[in-house]
Amino acid sequence: MRRIRCHVLLTLVIVGAMLLTACGATPEPTEPPAPTEPAQATQAAEPTEAAPESTEPVTLRVGTTYIWDTANPAIGWYNYTLRYLLYDTLVEEAGISNFVPGLAEDWDFGEDGLVWTFKIREGATFHDGTPCTAEDVAWSLNWTIENEIETFAFYLANFAEIVALDPTTLQVTLSDPVGNMEYLLMYVWILPRSVWEGMTADDILEFEDLSAGIGTGPYKLVEWVEGEYLILEANKDYWRGAPAMDRVVWQEFATEDAAVQALIAGEIDVIASDTIPSTAIQTLEAAENIEVPIMESTAIDELILNSHENGSQPASLNDPAVRLAIAHAIDKQQIVNVAYLGYADAASVVIPRSMGDWHNSDVQDIPFDIAEGNRILEEAGYVDSDNDGVREDADGNPLEYRLYATEDATPVRILEIISDGLSQIGISAPPQPMDEDSLIGLYPDFDFDLIYWGWGLDPDPDFAMLIFTCDQREEGGWSDSGYCNEEFEEMYLEQAVTVDHEARRELIWQMQEKLFNERPYIVLTYAKTVQAYRSDRFTGFGLEAGDILWKASFLPAQPVQ
């Protein structure tokens, strides 16, 4: 589940969500609903007890520092957690690398792995009342491919033919077998032809009407004021049954601390996962009537080293010796201890340990070693000839790099740690925090040297590898490092059509090792997912997917077994 790039360029990744004025102030939506009293329950996928009956509408208020960039799913990269409440997919995630039926009740495939048949649920409808049959699903998937929808068309790269055999049977023919079909389909929204049919490519890119939010999901988008709030209302005709909550209100705060104070004061009910600074965790844990789930995640944080051959980075940053020295100068454990207060693990390769055997456990991380960093640079000919504390290359150019991140508290602390370590090996990289829009503006020209960033990766390793492929460097693509390597490209294409798990895992391990050695990223931490909610108002959140705002928390109450 993509964090949707909490910090992404991509217009992300972020991730969900993530989500990223004055302290304690809460923006007021039009006639905002008051928090429900007494406590109401939102059911997990398999609750242990039924929600208490109430005639009062149940409203959940979510605090975040960033809601999303657009209602248009064709160009909107942010906050997939929110978008999953609007749209359904054929397959859904229920925990890391665990997939369950969505709009497709079940599926099977032929012996050659090329023809897949999906049974589409009967009775599903879009928010505007139009039906969602196998014909509509086929139209939506074909529309996604034909219009090259940037946000999710790449998941359908091997789909050669998509047809409806009857109103409930969808047949997909692949150009090559794939070993991760369920994963590929869990990120492809099913959209209505009643909204999107007949639009040109330019129309699609420019479409900003709230009807872009129409899907078959459990909630309807009814209002959005950019920078302030967003309101969803329950889809009472949802095919799973009426959702557990009647209304969900996302409220945007200027700072993470303001959102934390609003939760403690009872002005909101939940804080989105990327909105809790580590410094606030102990305060929240000690607060009355607040629960703080801490869960494993697929999140990574990294230092991006500009790797584009036409980027604006100094030539010295392309030197493998300089990159290795930088890796030795970063104290990852200090980042874990100081910036995350222990709620993360020091990282090595791009795939986190939470993803099981996809993680290359054979790669040994570069140790924090200032002396070794200095030795490497000295041996490579980078010396401080004028004794100003900054080394120069053979042409006298100082090792001075631009070091960027967003302005939130945790990234700023991490910049300071990185900058301090680099200064100890003769590299000048003073922290330069900036607002996220300005950071994103550095692309697609790759006009930077070093950026601290983060991803919430998909539960399959394909996406983590995709972001390093050459075509993703184009405007609108997912590449944030500018990395492009022919050998890596060949391995990516091979793993995409490798069905045998062990054979594919071996390729993924080789790709991780190659990235580790060439360092378009220096992966810093595997962060935990930390969220917080008012336990006096809501209980029974679904935690299986590592996010209390994941779809399972909003589904209808299930009968007690």
Coordinates of C-alpha atoms in Angstrom, one line a residue:
M1 CA 0.0 0.0 0.0
R2 CA 1.7 3.0 -1.2
R3 CA 2.3 5.6 1.4
I4 CA 1.7 7.7 -1.3
R5 CA 4.4 9.0 -0.9
C6 CA 4.0 11.0 2.1
H7 CA 6.9 13.0 0.7
V8 CA 6.8 12.1 -2.9
L9 CA 7.8 13.8 -5.9
L10 CA 5.8 11.7 -8.0
T11 CA 3.3 13.5 -7.3
L12 CA 3.0 10.8 -5.1
V13 CA 4.5 8.2 -2.6
I14 CA 3.2 8.1 -0.5
V15 CA 2.7 7.8 0.4
G16 CA -1.4 7.0 2.1
A17 CA -1.6 7.6 2.8
M18 CA -0.5 9.1 3.7
L19 CA -1.2 11.9 4.7
L20 CA 0.7 14.1 5.6
T21 CA -3.4 26.9 11.6
A22 CA -2.1 27.5 14.5
C23 CA -1.5 24.9 17.1
G24 CA -4.8 23.2 18.1
A25 CA -6.9 25.1 15.6
T26 CA -9.4 22.9 13.7
P27 CA -10.6 24.0 10.2
E28 CA -14.4 24.0 10.2
P29 CA -16.2 22.4 7.3
T30 CA -19.5 23.6 6.2
E31 CA -21.9 22.7 9.0
P32 CA -19.3 20.2 10.4
P33 CA -20.8 17.2 12.2
A34 CA -20.0 17.0 15.9
P35 CA -18.2 14.0 17.3
T36 CA -20.6 11.3 18.2
E37 CA -21.3 10.7 21.9
P38 CA -21.3 8.3 23.5
A39 CA -18.7 6.1 22.0
Q40 CA -19.5 4.3 18.7
A41 CA -17.8 1.4 17.2
T42 CA -16.3 0.9 13.8
Q43 CA -16.0 -2.8 13.0
A44 CA -12.9 -4.7 11.9
A45 CA -13.3 -7.3 9.2
E46 CA -14.0 -10.0 11.8
P47 CA -15.1 -8.2 15.0
T48 CA -15.6 -10.0 18.3
E49 CA -18.7 -8.1 19.2
A50 CA -21.3 -6.2 17.3
A51 CA -21.4 -2.4 17.1
P52 CA -23.9 -0.8 19.6
E53 CA -27.1 0.4 17.9
S54 CA -27.6 4.1 17.7
T55 CA -30.0 6.4 15.9
E56 CA -27.4 9.2 15.8
P57 CA -25.2 9.5 12.7
V58 CA -21.7 8.2 13.3
T59 CA -19.0 10.6 12.2
L60 CA -15.2 9.9 12.2
R61 CA -12.9 12.9 12.1
V62 CA -9.4 12.3 10.7
G63 CA -6.5 14.7 11.2
T64 CA -3.7 15.1 8.7
T65 CA -1.3 17.6 7.4
Y66 CA -2.2 16.9 3.7
I67 CA -5.3 15.3 2.3
W68 CA -4.6 14.8 -1.4
D69 CA -3.6 16.7 -4.6
T70 CA -6.8 16.1 -6.7
A71 CA -10.0 14.2 -6.8
N72 CA -9.0 12.8 -10.2
P73 CA -7.7 9.3 -9.7
A74 CA -6.0 9.4 -13.1
I75 CA -3.5 12.0 -12.0
G76 CA -3.8 11.8 -8.2
W77 CA -0.9 10.1 -6.5
Y78 CA -1.6 11.0 -2.9
N79 CA -3.6 9.2 -0.2
Y80 CA -4.5 5.8 -1.5
T81 CA -6.0 5.0 1.9
L82 CA -8.7 7.6 1.2
R83 CA -9.2 6.5 -2.4
Y84 CA -9.9 2.9 -1.4
L85 CA -13.0 4.2 0.3
L86 CA -14.3 5.6 -3.0
Y87 CA -13.3 2.9 -5.4
D88 CA -13.2 -0.9 -5.4
T89 CA -10.6 -3.1 -7.1
L90 CA -11.0 -6.7 -8.2
V91 CA -8.7 -7.9 -5.5
E92 CA -8.0 -6.3 -2.1
E93 CA -5.2 -6.3 0.4
A94 CA -5.7 -7.7 3.9
G95 CA -2.3 -7.5 5.5
I96 CA 1.2 -7.4 3.9
S97 CA 1.2 -9.7 0.9
N98 CA -2.2 -11.2 1.8
F99 CA -4.9 -10.8 -0.9
V100 CA -8.7 -11.3 -0.6
P101 CA -11.6 -11.0 -3.1
G102 CA -12.9 -7.5 -3.9
L103 CA -15.3 -6.9 -6.8
A104 CA -14.2 -10.3 -8.0
E105 CA -15.7 -13.1 -5.9
D106 CA -13.1 -15.6 -7.1
W107 CA -10.8 -16.4 -10.0
D108 CA -8.8 -19.1 -11.7
F109 CA -6.4 -19.5 -14.6
G110 CA -5.5 -22.0 -17.3
E111 CA -2.5 -24.4 -17.3
D112 CA -0.4 -22.0 -19.4
G113 CA -1.0 -19.1 -17.0
L114 CA -2.1 -16.8 -19.8
V115 CA -5.9 -16.9 -19.5
W116 CA -7.5 -15.8 -16.2
T117 CA -11.2 -15.9 -15.5
F118 CA -12.8 -13.7 -12.8
K119 CA -16.3 -14.0 -11.3
I120 CA -17.7 -10.5 -10.8
R121 CA -20.1 -9.9 -8.0
E122 CA -23.8 -9.3 -8.9
G123 CA -25.6 -6.2 -7.7
A124 CA -22.6 -3.9 -7.4
T125 CA -23.4 -0.3 -8.6
F126 CA -21.5 2.9 -8.9
H127 CA -22.3 5.9 -6.7
D128 CA -24.4 7.5 -9.5
G129 CA -26.6 4.4 -9.7
T130 CA -25.2 2.9 -12.9
P131 CA -24.5 -0.9 -12.7
C132 CA -21.0 -2.4 -12.4
T133 CA -21.1 -5.6 -14.4
A134 CA -18.3 -7.6 -16.0
E135 CA -18.8 -5.5 -19.1
D136 CA -18.2 -2.3 -17.0
V137 CA -15.1 -3.8 -15.4
A138 CA -13.8 -4.8 -18.9
W139 CA -14.5 -1.2 -20.1
S140 CA -12.7 0.3 -17.1
L141 CA -9.6 -1.8 -17.5
N142 CA -9.4 -1.3 -21.3
W143 CA -9.9 2.5 -20.8
T144 CA -7.0 2.5 -18.3
I145 CA -4.7 0.8 -20.8
E146 CA -5.8 2.7 -23.9
N147 CA -5.4 6.1 -22.1
E148 CA -2.2 5.1 -20.4
I149 CA -3.4 6.3 -17.0
E150 CA -0.2 7.2 -15.3
T151 CA -1.3 6.3 -11.7
F152 CA -2.0 2.6 -12.4
A153 CA -1.9 1.6 -16.1
F154 CA 1.6 0.1 -15.6
Y155 CA 0.1 -2.6 -13.4
L156 CA -1.7 -3.9 -16.6
A157 CA 1.4 -4.0 -18.8
N158 CA 1.0 -7.7 -19.7
F159 CA -2.8 -7.5 -20.3
A160 CA -3.3 -8.4 -24.0
E161 CA -7.1 -8.8 -24.1
I162 CA -9.9 -8.0 -21.6
V163 CA -13.4 -9.1 -22.4
A164 CA -16.7 -9.9 -20.6
L165 CA -18.0 -13.3 -21.5
D166 CA -21.3 -12.5 -19.8
P167 CA -22.5 -10.0 -17.1
T168 CA -20.6 -11.8 -14.3
T169 CA -17.6 -13.3 -16.1
L170 CA -14.5 -11.4 -17.0
Q171 CA -11.7 -13.0 -19.0
V172 CA -8.2 -11.6 -19.1
T173 CA -5.6 -12.9 -21.6
L174 CA -2.0 -12.1 -20.8
S175 CA 0.9 -11.6 -23.3
D176 CA 3.2 -13.4 -20.8
P177 CA 2.5 -15.3 -17.6
V178 CA 2.8 -13.4 -14.3
G179 CA 3.5 -14.6 -10.8
N180 CA 1.7 -11.8 -9.0
M181 CA -1.7 -11.3 -10.6
E182 CA -3.5 -10.6 -7.3
Y183 CA -1.1 -7.8 -6.5
L184 CA -1.3 -6.3 -10.0
L185 CA -5.1 -5.9 -9.7
M186 CA -5.3 -4.5 -6.1
Y187 CA -4.2 -1.0 -7.3
V188 CA -6.3 -0.7 -10.4
W189 CA -9.5 1.2 -9.6
I190 CA -12.7 0.3 -11.4
L191 CA -14.2 3.5 -12.8
P192 CA -17.6 4.2 -14.4
R193 CA -18.0 4.8 -18.1
S194 CA -20.8 7.2 -17.2
V195 CA -18.2 9.7 -16.0
W196 CA -15.1 9.0 -18.1
E197 CA -16.4 7.7 -21.5
G198 CA -15.7 9.9 -24.5
M199 CA -13.0 12.1 -22.8
T200 CA -9.9 12.9 -24.7
A201 CA -6.5 12.4 -23.1
D202 CA -6.4 16.1 -22.3
D203 CA -9.9 16.0 -20.9
I204 CA -8.8 13.2 -18.5
L205 CA -5.8 15.1 -17.3
E206 CA -7.8 18.3 -16.7
F207 CA -10.9 16.8 -15.1
E208 CA -11.3 18.2 -11.6
D209 CA -15.0 17.8 -11.0
L210 CA -15.9 15.9 -7.8
S211 CA -17.7 13.3 -9.9
A212 CA -14.1 12.0 -10.5
G213 CA -14.6 10.4 -7.1
I214 CA -17.5 8.2 -8.3
G215 CA -16.7 4.5 -7.8
T216 CA -18.4 1.5 -6.3
G217 CA -16.7 1.9 -2.9
P218 CA -18.3 2.2 0.6
Y219 CA -18.2 6.0 0.7
K220 CA -19.2 8.9 -1.6
L221 CA -17.2 12.1 -2.0
V222 CA -19.5 15.0 -1.3
E223 CA -17.3 18.0 -0.5
W224 CA -13.6 19.0 -0.7
V225 CA -12.0 22.4 0.1
E226 CA -8.4 22.2 -0.7
G227 CA -6.1 22.8 2.2
E228 CA -9.0 22.6 4.7
Y229 CA -11.2 19.6 4.8
L230 CA -12.9 16.7 2.8
I231 CA -16.2 15.0 3.6
L232 CA -17.3 11.5 2.7
E233 CA -20.7 10.1 3.2
A234 CA -21.7 6.4 3.5
N235 CA -22.8 4.6 0.4
K236 CA -25.9 2.9 1.8
D237 CA -26.2 0.7 -1.3
Y238 CA -22.7 -0.7 -1.0
W239 CA -22.6 -4.3 -2.1
R240 CA -21.1 -5.3 1.2
G241 CA -23.9 -3.5 3.1
A242 CA -24.1 0.0 4.6
P243 CA -20.7 1.1 6.0
A244 CA -20.0 1.3 9.7
M245 CA -19.8 5.1 9.8
D246 CA -22.2 7.5 8.3
R247 CA -19.7 10.3 7.6
V248 CA -15.9 10.7 7.5
V249 CA -14.3 14.1 7.7
W250 CA -10.6 14.6 6.8
Q251 CA -9.3 17.8 8.4
E252 CA -6.0 19.4 7.3
F253 CA -3.6 21.0 9.8
A254 CA -0.6 23.2 9.2
T255 CA 1.6 21.1 11.4
E256 CA 1.9 17.6 12.9
D257 CA 1.9 19.0 16.4
A258 CA -1.4 20.8 15.8
A259 CA -3.0 17.6 14.7
V260 CA -1.7 15.8 17.8
Q261 CA -3.1 18.5 20.1
A262 CA -6.4 18.3 18.3
L263 CA -6.6 14.6 19.0
I264 CA -5.7 15.0 22.7
A265 CA -8.4 17.8 22.9
G266 CA -11.0 15.5 21.4
E267 CA -11.5 17.7 18.3
I268 CA -10.6 14.8 16.0
D269 CA -10.8 11.0 16.4
V270 CA -7.9 9.6 14.4
I271 CA -4.5 10.9 13.2
A272 CA -3.3 9.6 9.8
S273 CA -0.2 7.5 9.9
D274 CA 2.3 10.0 8.5
T275 CA 1.1 12.8 10.7
I276 CA 2.5 11.7 14.0
P277 CA 6.0 12.8 14.8
S278 CA 8.0 10.4 16.9
T279 CA 8.4 13.0 19.6
A280 CA 4.6 12.9 20.2
I281 CA 4.3 9.1 20.6
Q282 CA 5.0 8.9 24.3
T283 CA 2.7 11.9 24.9
L284 CA -0.1 10.2 23.0
E285 CA 0.5 6.9 24.8
A286 CA 0.2 8.7 28.2
A287 CA -2.9 10.6 27.2
E288 CA -6.3 9.5 28.5
N289 CA -8.6 7.7 26.1
I290 CA -6.1 7.4 23.3
E291 CA -4.8 4.2 21.8
V292 CA -1.5 4.2 19.8
P293 CA -1.2 1.1 17.6
I294 CA 2.4 0.5 16.4
M295 CA 2.6 -1.9 13.5
E296 CA 5.0 -3.3 11.0
S297 CA 4.8 -1.6 7.6
T298 CA 6.4 -1.6 4.1
A299 CA 7.7 1.9 4.6
I300 CA 11.3 2.9 3.9
D301 CA 13.1 6.2 4.2
E302 CA 16.1 6.9 2.1
L303 CA 18.6 9.4 1.0
I304 CA 18.2 9.9 -2.8
L305 CA 21.5 10.6 -4.7
N306 CA 20.7 12.2 -8.0
S307 CA 21.7 9.5 -10.6
H308 CA 20.4 11.1 -13.8
E309 CA 23.1 11.6 -16.4
N310 CA 21.6 14.9 -17.3
G311 CA 20.8 16.0 -13.7
S312 CA 22.3 19.1 -12.2
Q313 CA 24.4 17.3 -9.5
P314 CA 28.1 18.0 -9.4
A315 CA 30.2 15.4 -11.3
S316 CA 31.8 14.3 -8.0
L317 CA 28.5 12.9 -6.8
N318 CA 28.5 10.4 -9.6
D319 CA 31.8 8.9 -8.3
P320 CA 31.2 5.5 -6.7
A321 CA 33.9 6.4 -4.1
V322 CA 32.1 9.5 -3.0
R323 CA 28.8 7.5 -2.7
L324 CA 30.5 4.9 -0.6
A325 CA 32.0 7.5 1.6
I326 CA 28.6 9.2 2.1
A327 CA 27.2 5.8 3.1
H328 CA 29.9 5.4 5.8
A329 CA 29.2 8.9 7.1
I330 CA 25.5 8.3 7.9
D331 CA 24.7 7.2 11.4
K332 CA 21.5 5.2 10.8
Q333 CA 21.2 4.1 14.4
Q334 CA 21.3 7.8 15.5
I335 CA 18.5 8.5 13.0
V336 CA 16.5 5.6 14.6
N337 CA 17.2 6.8 18.1
V338 CA 16.9 10.6 17.7
A339 CA 14.5 11.1 14.8
Y340 CA 12.3 8.0 15.4
L341 CA 12.9 7.5 19.1
G342 CA 13.3 3.8 18.4
Y343 CA 10.1 3.4 16.3
A344 CA 12.1 2.2 13.2
D345 CA 14.9 -0.1 12.3
A346 CA 18.2 0.7 10.6
A347 CA 17.9 -0.4 6.9
S348 CA 20.1 -1.9 4.2
V349 CA 18.3 -2.8 1.0
V350 CA 15.3 -1.3 -0.7
I351 CA 12.9 -4.2 0.2
P352 CA 12.1 -4.0 4.0
R353 CA 12.2 -7.1 6.3
S354 CA 8.5 -7.0 6.7
M355 CA 8.1 -8.3 3.2
G356 CA 9.5 -11.7 4.2
D357 CA 11.7 -13.6 1.8
W358 CA 11.6 -10.8 -0.8
H359 CA 14.1 -9.0 1.5
N360 CA 17.7 -9.8 0.6
S361 CA 19.1 -10.7 4.0
D362 CA 22.5 -11.6 2.6
V363 CA 23.4 -8.0 2.0
Q364 CA 25.5 -6.6 4.8
D365 CA 25.0 -2.9 5.4
I366 CA 27.7 -0.3 5.1
P367 CA 28.8 0.5 8.7
F368 CA 28.9 4.0 10.1
D369 CA 32.6 4.7 10.1
I370 CA 33.9 8.3 9.7
A371 CA 37.5 7.2 9.6
E372 CA 36.7 4.9 6.7
G373 CA 34.8 7.6 4.9
N374 CA 37.7 9.9 5.1
R375 CA 40.2 7.2 4.0
I376 CA 38.1 6.5 0.9
L377 CA 37.9 10.1 -0.1
E378 CA 41.6 10.7 0.5
E379 CA 42.6 7.7 -1.5
A380 CA 40.3 8.8 -4.3
G381 CA 42.1 12.1 -4.5
Y382 CA 39.6 14.4 -2.7
V383 CA 41.7 16.6 -0.4
D384 CA 41.1 19.8 1.6
S385 CA 43.8 21.9 0.1
D386 CA 42.8 25.2 1.7
N387 CA 42.0 23.7 5.2
D388 CA 38.4 25.1 5.2
G389 CA 37.0 21.7 6.2
V390 CA 35.7 20.9 2.7
R391 CA 37.4 18.6 0.3
E392 CA 37.9 19.4 -3.4
D393 CA 38.1 17.3 -6.5
A394 CA 41.2 17.3 -8.8
D395 CA 39.9 20.4 -10.6
G396 CA 39.5 22.3 -7.3
N397 CA 35.7 22.0 -7.1
P398 CA 34.6 21.7 -3.5
L399 CA 32.4 18.7 -2.4
E400 CA 29.4 20.9 -1.7
Y401 CA 25.9 19.4 -2.2
R402 CA 22.4 20.6 -1.9
L403 CA 20.6 18.5 0.8
Y404 CA 16.8 18.8 0.7
A405 CA 13.7 17.4 2.6
T406 CA 10.3 18.6 3.5
E407 CA 9.8 21.0 6.5
D408 CA 8.2 18.5 8.8
A409 CA 9.9 17.9 12.2
T410 CA 11.2 14.3 11.5
P411 CA 12.8 15.1 8.1
V412 CA 14.5 18.2 9.5
R413 CA 16.0 16.2 12.3
I414 CA 17.2 13.6 9.8
L415 CA 18.8 16.3 7.6
E416 CA 20.7 17.6 10.6
I417 CA 22.1 14.1 11.4
I418 CA 23.1 13.5 7.7
S419 CA 24.7 16.9 7.3
D420 CA 26.7 16.5 10.5
G421 CA 28.1 13.1 9.4
L422 CA 29.0 14.5 5.9
S423 CA 30.8 17.4 7.4
Q424 CA 33.0 15.0 9.3
I425 CA 34.4 13.6 6.1
G426 CA 34.9 16.9 4.4
I427 CA 31.6 17.2 2.5
S428 CA 29.5 20.4 2.9
A429 CA 25.7 19.7 2.7
P430 CA 23.8 22.1 5.0
P431 CA 20.2 21.1 5.6
Q432 CA 17.7 22.9 3.3
P433 CA 14.1 22.0 4.2
M434 CA 11.4 23.3 1.9
D435 CA 7.7 22.9 1.3
E436 CA 6.6 19.8 -0.5
D437 CA 5.4 21.6 -3.6
S438 CA 8.8 23.2 -4.0
L439 CA 10.5 19.8 -3.5
I440 CA 8.3 18.2 -6.2
G441 CA 9.1 21.2 -8.5
L442 CA 12.7 19.9 -8.7
Y443 CA 11.4 17.3 -11.0
P444 CA 11.3 16.3 -13.9
D445 CA 14.6 18.2 -14.4
F446 CA 16.4 16.3 -11.6
D447 CA 17.6 19.6 -10.2
F448 CA 19.0 18.5 -6.9
D449 CA 21.9 16.6 -5.3
L450 CA 20.6 14.8 -2.2
I451 CA 17.0 14.5 -1.0
Y452 CA 15.7 12.7 2.1
W453 CA 12.4 11.0 1.1
G454 CA 10.2 8.1 1.9
W455 CA 8.0 5.4 0.4
G456 CA 5.2 3.2 1.5
L457 CA 5.9 0.3 -0.8
D458 CA 3.5 -2.1 -2.3
P459 CA 3.2 -5.6 -0.8
D460 CA 4.9 -7.1 -3.8
P461 CA 8.5 -6.2 -4.8
D462 CA 7.6 -5.2 -8.4
F463 CA 6.8 -1.6 -7.6
A464 CA 10.0 -1.1 -5.5
M465 CA 12.0 -2.2 -8.6
L466 CA 9.8 -0.3 -11.1
I467 CA 10.8 3.1 -9.7
F468 CA 14.4 2.4 -10.8
T469 CA 13.6 1.6 -14.4
C470 CA 14.5 4.0 -17.2
D471 CA 11.1 4.9 -18.6
Q472 CA 9.9 6.0 -15.1
R473 CA 12.2 9.0 -15.4
E474 CA 9.8 10.7 -17.8
E475 CA 7.5 13.4 -16.5
G476 CA 4.7 11.8 -14.5
G477 CA 6.8 8.7 -13.9
W478 CA 7.8 7.2 -10.5
S479 CA 11.5 7.6 -10.6
D480 CA 12.9 10.1 -8.1
S481 CA 16.6 9.2 -8.4
G482 CA 17.0 9.3 -12.2
Y483 CA 18.7 5.9 -12.1
C484 CA 18.9 4.0 -15.4
N485 CA 20.9 0.8 -16.0
E486 CA 20.6 -1.7 -18.9
E487 CA 21.4 -4.8 -16.8
F488 CA 18.9 -3.8 -14.1
E489 CA 16.3 -3.1 -16.8
E490 CA 16.7 -6.7 -18.2
M491 CA 16.3 -8.2 -14.7
Y492 CA 13.2 -6.1 -14.1
L493 CA 11.6 -7.4 -17.3
E494 CA 12.5 -11.0 -16.5
Q495 CA 11.1 -10.9 -12.9
A496 CA 7.9 -9.5 -14.2
V497 CA 7.2 -12.7 -16.2
T498 CA 8.7 -15.2 -13.9
V499 CA 6.0 -17.4 -12.3
D500 CA 8.2 -19.6 -10.1
H501 CA 8.5 -17.9 -6.7
E502 CA 12.1 -19.0 -5.9
A503 CA 13.3 -18.0 -9.4
R504 CA 11.6 -14.6 -9.1
R505 CA 12.9 -14.1 -5.5
E506 CA 16.5 -14.8 -6.7
L507 CA 16.1 -12.0 -9.4
I508 CA 14.7 -9.6 -6.8
W509 CA 17.6 -10.3 -4.5
Q510 CA 20.1 -9.6 -7.3
M511 CA 18.3 -6.4 -8.1
Q512 CA 18.4 -5.2 -4.5
E513 CA 22.2 -6.0 -4.3
K514 CA 22.8 -4.1 -7.5
L515 CA 21.0 -1.0 -6.2
F516 CA 22.7 -1.3 -2.9
N517 CA 26.2 -1.3 -4.6
E518 CA 25.4 1.5 -7.0
R519 CA 23.5 3.7 -4.5
P520 CA 20.9 5.7 -6.3
Y521 CA 19.4 5.4 -2.8
I522 CA 21.0 5.0 0.6
V523 CA 18.2 3.3 2.5
L524 CA 18.1 4.7 6.0
T525 CA 15.3 3.1 8.0
Y526 CA 12.4 0.7 7.9
A527 CA 9.8 2.8 9.8
K528 CA 7.0 1.5 11.9
T529 CA 3.4 2.5 11.2
V530 CA 2.3 4.6 14.1
Q531 CA -1.3 5.9 14.4
A532 CA -3.5 7.1 17.2
Y533 CA -7.2 7.3 17.8
R534 CA -9.8 8.1 20.5
S535 CA -10.7 4.9 22.2
D536 CA -13.6 6.6 24.0
R537 CA -15.3 7.1 20.7
F538 CA -14.2 4.3 18.4
T539 CA -13.1 0.7 18.9
G540 CA -12.5 -2.4 16.8
F541 CA -10.4 -0.8 14.1
G542 CA -9.1 -3.3 11.6
L543 CA -5.3 -3.5 12.0
E544 CA -4.5 -6.3 9.6
A545 CA -3.2 -4.1 6.8
G546 CA -1.0 -2.0 9.1
D547 CA -3.2 1.0 8.9
I548 CA -6.2 1.8 11.1
L549 CA -7.7 3.8 8.3
W550 CA -7.5 0.9 5.9
K551 CA -10.7 -0.2 4.2
A552 CA -11.4 -3.0 6.8
S553 CA -12.1 -0.4 9.5
F554 CA -14.9 1.1 7.5
L555 CA -16.7 -2.0 6.3
P556 CA -20.2 -2.9 7.5
A557 CA -20.5 -4.8 10.8
Q558 CA -20.3 -8.5 10.4
P559 CA -22.5 -11.0 12.3
V560 CA -21.0 -12.3 15.5
Q561 CA -19.9 -15.9 14.9

